[in-house]
C-alpha positions as a Python dict, from the first residue, in 0.01 Angstrom:
ca = {
    (1, 'M'): (0, 0, 0),
    (2, 'P'): (127, 350, -74),
    (3, 'A'): (235, 563, 219),
    (4, 'D'): (-12, 833, 115),
    (5, 'K'): (-319, 610, 155),
    (6, 'G'): (-501, 854, 383),
    (7, 'K'): (-454, 1154, 151),
    (8, 'P'): (-709, 1246, -113),
    (9, 'L'): (-598, 1147, -464),
    (10, 'A'): (-579, 1509, -576),
    (11, 'L'): (-310, 1583, -316),
    (12, 'T'): (-76, 1304, -428),
    (13, 'D'): (164, 1310, -718),
    (14, 'G'): (33, 1167, -1047),
    (15, 'K'): (234, 841, -1024),
    (16, 'A'): (107, 752, -676),
    (17, 'S'): (-243, 855, -778),
    (18, 'K'): (-239, 616, -1076),
    (19, 'Q'): (-97, 337, -857),
    (20, 'R'): (-365, 389, -592),
    (21, 'S'): (-634, 391, -858),
    (22, 'K'): (-496, 70, -1008),
    (23, 'T'): (-475, -94, -665),
    (24, 'K'): (-829, 18, -579),
    (25, 'N'): (-963, -128, -904),
    (26, 'Q'): (-798, -461, -829),
    (27, 'T'): (-957, -496, -485),
    (28, 'N'): (-1273, -695, -420),
    (29, 'Y'): (-1616, -541, -465),
    (30, 'G'): (-1679, -499, -91),
    (31, 'K'): (-1374, -281, -46),
    (32, 'Q'): (-1460, -73, -352),
    (33, 'T'): (-1809, -14, -215),
    (34, 'F'): (-1660, 80, 120),
    (35, 'S'): (-1423, 327, -43),
    (36, 'L'): (-1723, 506, -194),
    (37, 'H'): (-1871, 550, 154),
    (38, 'A'): (-1543, 623, 333),
    (39, 'H'): (-1581, 1000, 302),
    (40, 'R'): (-1932, 989, 453),
    (41, 'A'): (-1813, 757, 732),
    (42, 'Q'): (-1524, 991, 810),
    (43, 'G'): (-1769, 1282, 828),
    (44, 'N'): (-1983, 1091, 1078),
    (45, 'H'): (-1669, 993, 1268),
    (46, 'R'): (-1565, 1359, 1299),
    (47, 'S'): (-1919, 1450, 1402),
    (48, 'D'): (-1914, 1175, 1669),
    (49, 'K'): (-1582, 1297, 1799),
    (50, 'R'): (-1713, 1651, 1837),
    (51, 'R'): (-2062, 1573, 1973),
    (52, 'F'): (-2008, 1244, 2164),
    (53, 'P'): (-1639, 1223, 2257),
    (54, 'K'): (-1664, 934, 2504),
    (55, 'F'): (-1883, 723, 2275),
    (56, 'E'): (-1655, 796, 1978),
    (57, 'Q'): (-1352, 695, 2184),
    (58, 'F'): (-1526, 369, 2282),
    (59, 'L'): (-1599, 283, 1916),
    (60, 'A'): (-1260, 396, 1786),
    (61, 'H'): (-1075, 196, 2053),
    (62, 'R'): (-1250, -120, 1931),
    (63, 'G'): (-1178, -45, 1564),
    (64, 'H'): (-1542, -10, 1457),
    (65, 'F'): (-1454, 278, 1223),
    (66, 'D'): (-1211, 52, 1036),
    (67, 'Y'): (-1467, -213, 931),
    (68, 'S'): (-1512, -265, 558),
    (69, 'T'): (-1847, -308, 387),
    (70, 'A'): (-1772, -681, 355),
    (71, 'T'): (-1717, -699, 732),
    (72, 'F'): (-2050, -530, 800),
    (73, 'A'): (-2212, -775, 557),
    (74, 'I'): (-2074, -1063, 767),
    (75, 'G'): (-2231, -911, 1079),
    (76, 'T'): (-2563, -860, 900),
    (77, 'A'): (-2556, -1219, 772),
    (78, 'H'): (-2485, -1340, 1127),
    (79, 'E'): (-2793, -1161, 1257),
    (80, 'F'): (-3010, -1270, 962),
    (81, 'L'): (-2915, -1638, 1005),
    (82, 'L'): (-2980, -1620, 1379),
    (83, 'I'): (-3323, -1459, 1340),
    (84, 'S'): (-3410, -1701, 1059),
    (85, 'A'): (-3314, -2002, 1271),
    (86, 'I'): (-3519, -1874, 1566),
    (87, 'S'): (-3819, -1806, 1339),
    (88, 'F'): (-3798, -2149, 1176),
    (89, 'C'): (-3764, -2334, 1508),
    (90, 'S'): (-4043, -2130, 1665),
    (91, 'V'): (-4285, -2223, 1388),
    (92, 'W'): (-4165, -2583, 1375),
    (93, 'L'): (-4204, -2631, 1751),
    (94, 'G'): (-4505, -2401, 1798),
    (95, 'A'): (-4300, -2195, 2047),
    (96, 'Y'): (-4410, -1856, 1920),
    (97, 'Q'): (-4285, -1675, 2228),
    (98, 'W'): (-3928, -1721, 2095),
    (99, 'W'): (-4028, -1569, 1762),
    (100, 'F'): (-4186, -1279, 1950),
    (101, 'A'): (-3866, -1228, 2152),
    (102, 'A'): (-3652, -1217, 1836),
    (103, 'F'): (-3901, -991, 1663),
    (104, 'A'): (-3917, -753, 1960),
    (105, 'G'): (-3537, -733, 1968),
    (106, 'Y'): (-3526, -666, 1595),
    (107, 'S'): (-3791, -395, 1626),
    (108, 'I'): (-3606, -220, 1908),
    (109, 'H'): (-3292, -237, 1696),
    (110, 'L'): (-3481, -50, 1421),
    (111, 'I'): (-3582, 218, 1670),
    (112, 'V'): (-3214, 256, 1764),
    (113, 'H'): (-3135, 317, 1396),
    (114, 'L'): (-3409, 582, 1382),
    (115, 'A'): (-3250, 748, 1686),
    (116, 'Q'): (-2909, 739, 1514),
    (117, 'W'): (-3062, 907, 1210),
    (118, 'A'): (-3223, 1173, 1430),
    (119, 'I'): (-2895, 1236, 1614),
    (120, 'Y'): (-2677, 1255, 1301),
    (121, 'R'): (-2942, 1454, 1111),
    (122, 'K'): (-2815, 1308, 784),
    (123, 'Y'): (-2827, 989, 580),
    (124, 'I'): (-2702, 669, 744),
    (125, 'P'): (-2681, 349, 538),
    (126, 'V'): (-2941, 152, 738),
    (127, 'I'): (-3215, 414, 740),
    (128, 'I'): (-3390, 307, 419),
    (129, 'T'): (-3437, -55, 530),
    (130, 'T'): (-3537, 72, 873),
    (131, 'I'): (-3809, 295, 730),
    (132, 'L'): (-3929, 16, 499),
    (133, 'T'): (-3947, -257, 767),
    (134, 'L'): (-4072, -61, 1068),
    (135, 'P'): (-4433, -39, 941),
    (136, 'Y'): (-4434, -417, 898),
    (137, 'C'): (-4311, -454, 1256),
    (138, 'V'): (-4599, -241, 1384),
    (139, 'Y'): (-4845, -445, 1176),
    (140, 'A'): (-4699, -777, 1298),
    (141, 'F'): (-4714, -665, 1663),
    (142, 'V'): (-5080, -566, 1623),
    (143, 'E'): (-5166, -899, 1456),
    (144, 'F'): (-4970, -1096, 1715),
    (145, 'A'): (-5154, -916, 1998),
    (146, 'K'): (-5490, -983, 1829),
    (147, 'A'): (-5409, -1354, 1807),
    (148, 'S'): (-5383, -1365, 2189),
    (149, 'I'): (-5097, -1615, 2180),
    (150, 'L'): (-4934, -1437, 2472),
    (151, 'S'): (-5087, -1217, 2741),
    (152, 'P'): (-4970, -853, 2755),
    (153, 'L'): (-4752, -935, 3057),
    (154, 'Q'): (-4599, -1233, 2875),
    (155, 'M'): (-4538, -1014, 2570),
    (156, 'L'): (-4354, -764, 2788),
    (157, 'L'): (-4146, -1041, 2950),
    (158, 'W'): (-4057, -1196, 2612),
    (159, 'A'): (-3978, -852, 2469),
    (160, 'V'): (-3728, -795, 2751),
    (161, 'I'): (-3580, -1141, 2688),
    (162, 'G'): (-3560, -1056, 2318),
    (163, 'I'): (-3382, -727, 2385),
    (164, 'V'): (-3125, -898, 2609),
    (165, 'L'): (-3071, -1173, 2350),
    (166, 'T'): (-3039, -913, 2074),
    (167, 'V'): (-2768, -730, 2267),
    (168, 'L'): (-2586, -1061, 2318),
    (169, 'S'): (-2622, -1153, 1951),
    (170, 'L'): (-2489, -812, 1846),
    (171, 'L'): (-2188, -864, 2071),
    (172, 'S'): (-2126, -1202, 1908),
    (173, 'A'): (-2177, -1047, 1562),
    (174, 'F'): (-1914, -781, 1636),
    (175, 'F'): (-1681, -1056, 1763),
    (176, 'V'): (-1723, -1244, 1432),
    (177, 'M'): (-1682, -918, 1241),
    (178, 'S'): (-1356, -837, 1419),
    (179, 'K'): (-1220, -1184, 1337),
    (180, 'F'): (-1322, -1145, 972),
    (181, 'Q'): (-1169, -796, 956),
    (182, 'N'): (-841, -937, 1085),
    (183, 'I'): (-819, -1196, 807),
    (184, 'E'): (-946, -965, 533),
}
């Protein structure tokens, strides 16, 4: 890698600029996609540093700002496979409370993304899928409540269980992501 990797192409000499461009074109698709979003991510990173210094330091210390698009895709796949397995087993076994727990955790996670969007006051990559899936979540909750599978108290209990399990699954997803990032 060239020593001037962090500099914008316009500030490098022509030879290094051509080499960087050639190297970038030879990388895998995930890294190319990430490079297109790197400027936006850096802007959010600077905004975090200014507005939320302790939170930014926490994320930076763990290397979360260094993750590539491919690494985030691994984390998303981890969560998707986990929710899919829970949904399948819940239907197969008739244990719908586990589906409700996973669904409640997923829904809360969407609300967190809405809060991120409100805090940043600009586009974040997950906001479109959040806006598209949140209405379905509201609809599914209403239909699940109408079906009277769980009492309101049981729904609250399973929602809390789902939130705790979602936090644990996100921790495991970030663990897998960090391992993938190290080999990438």
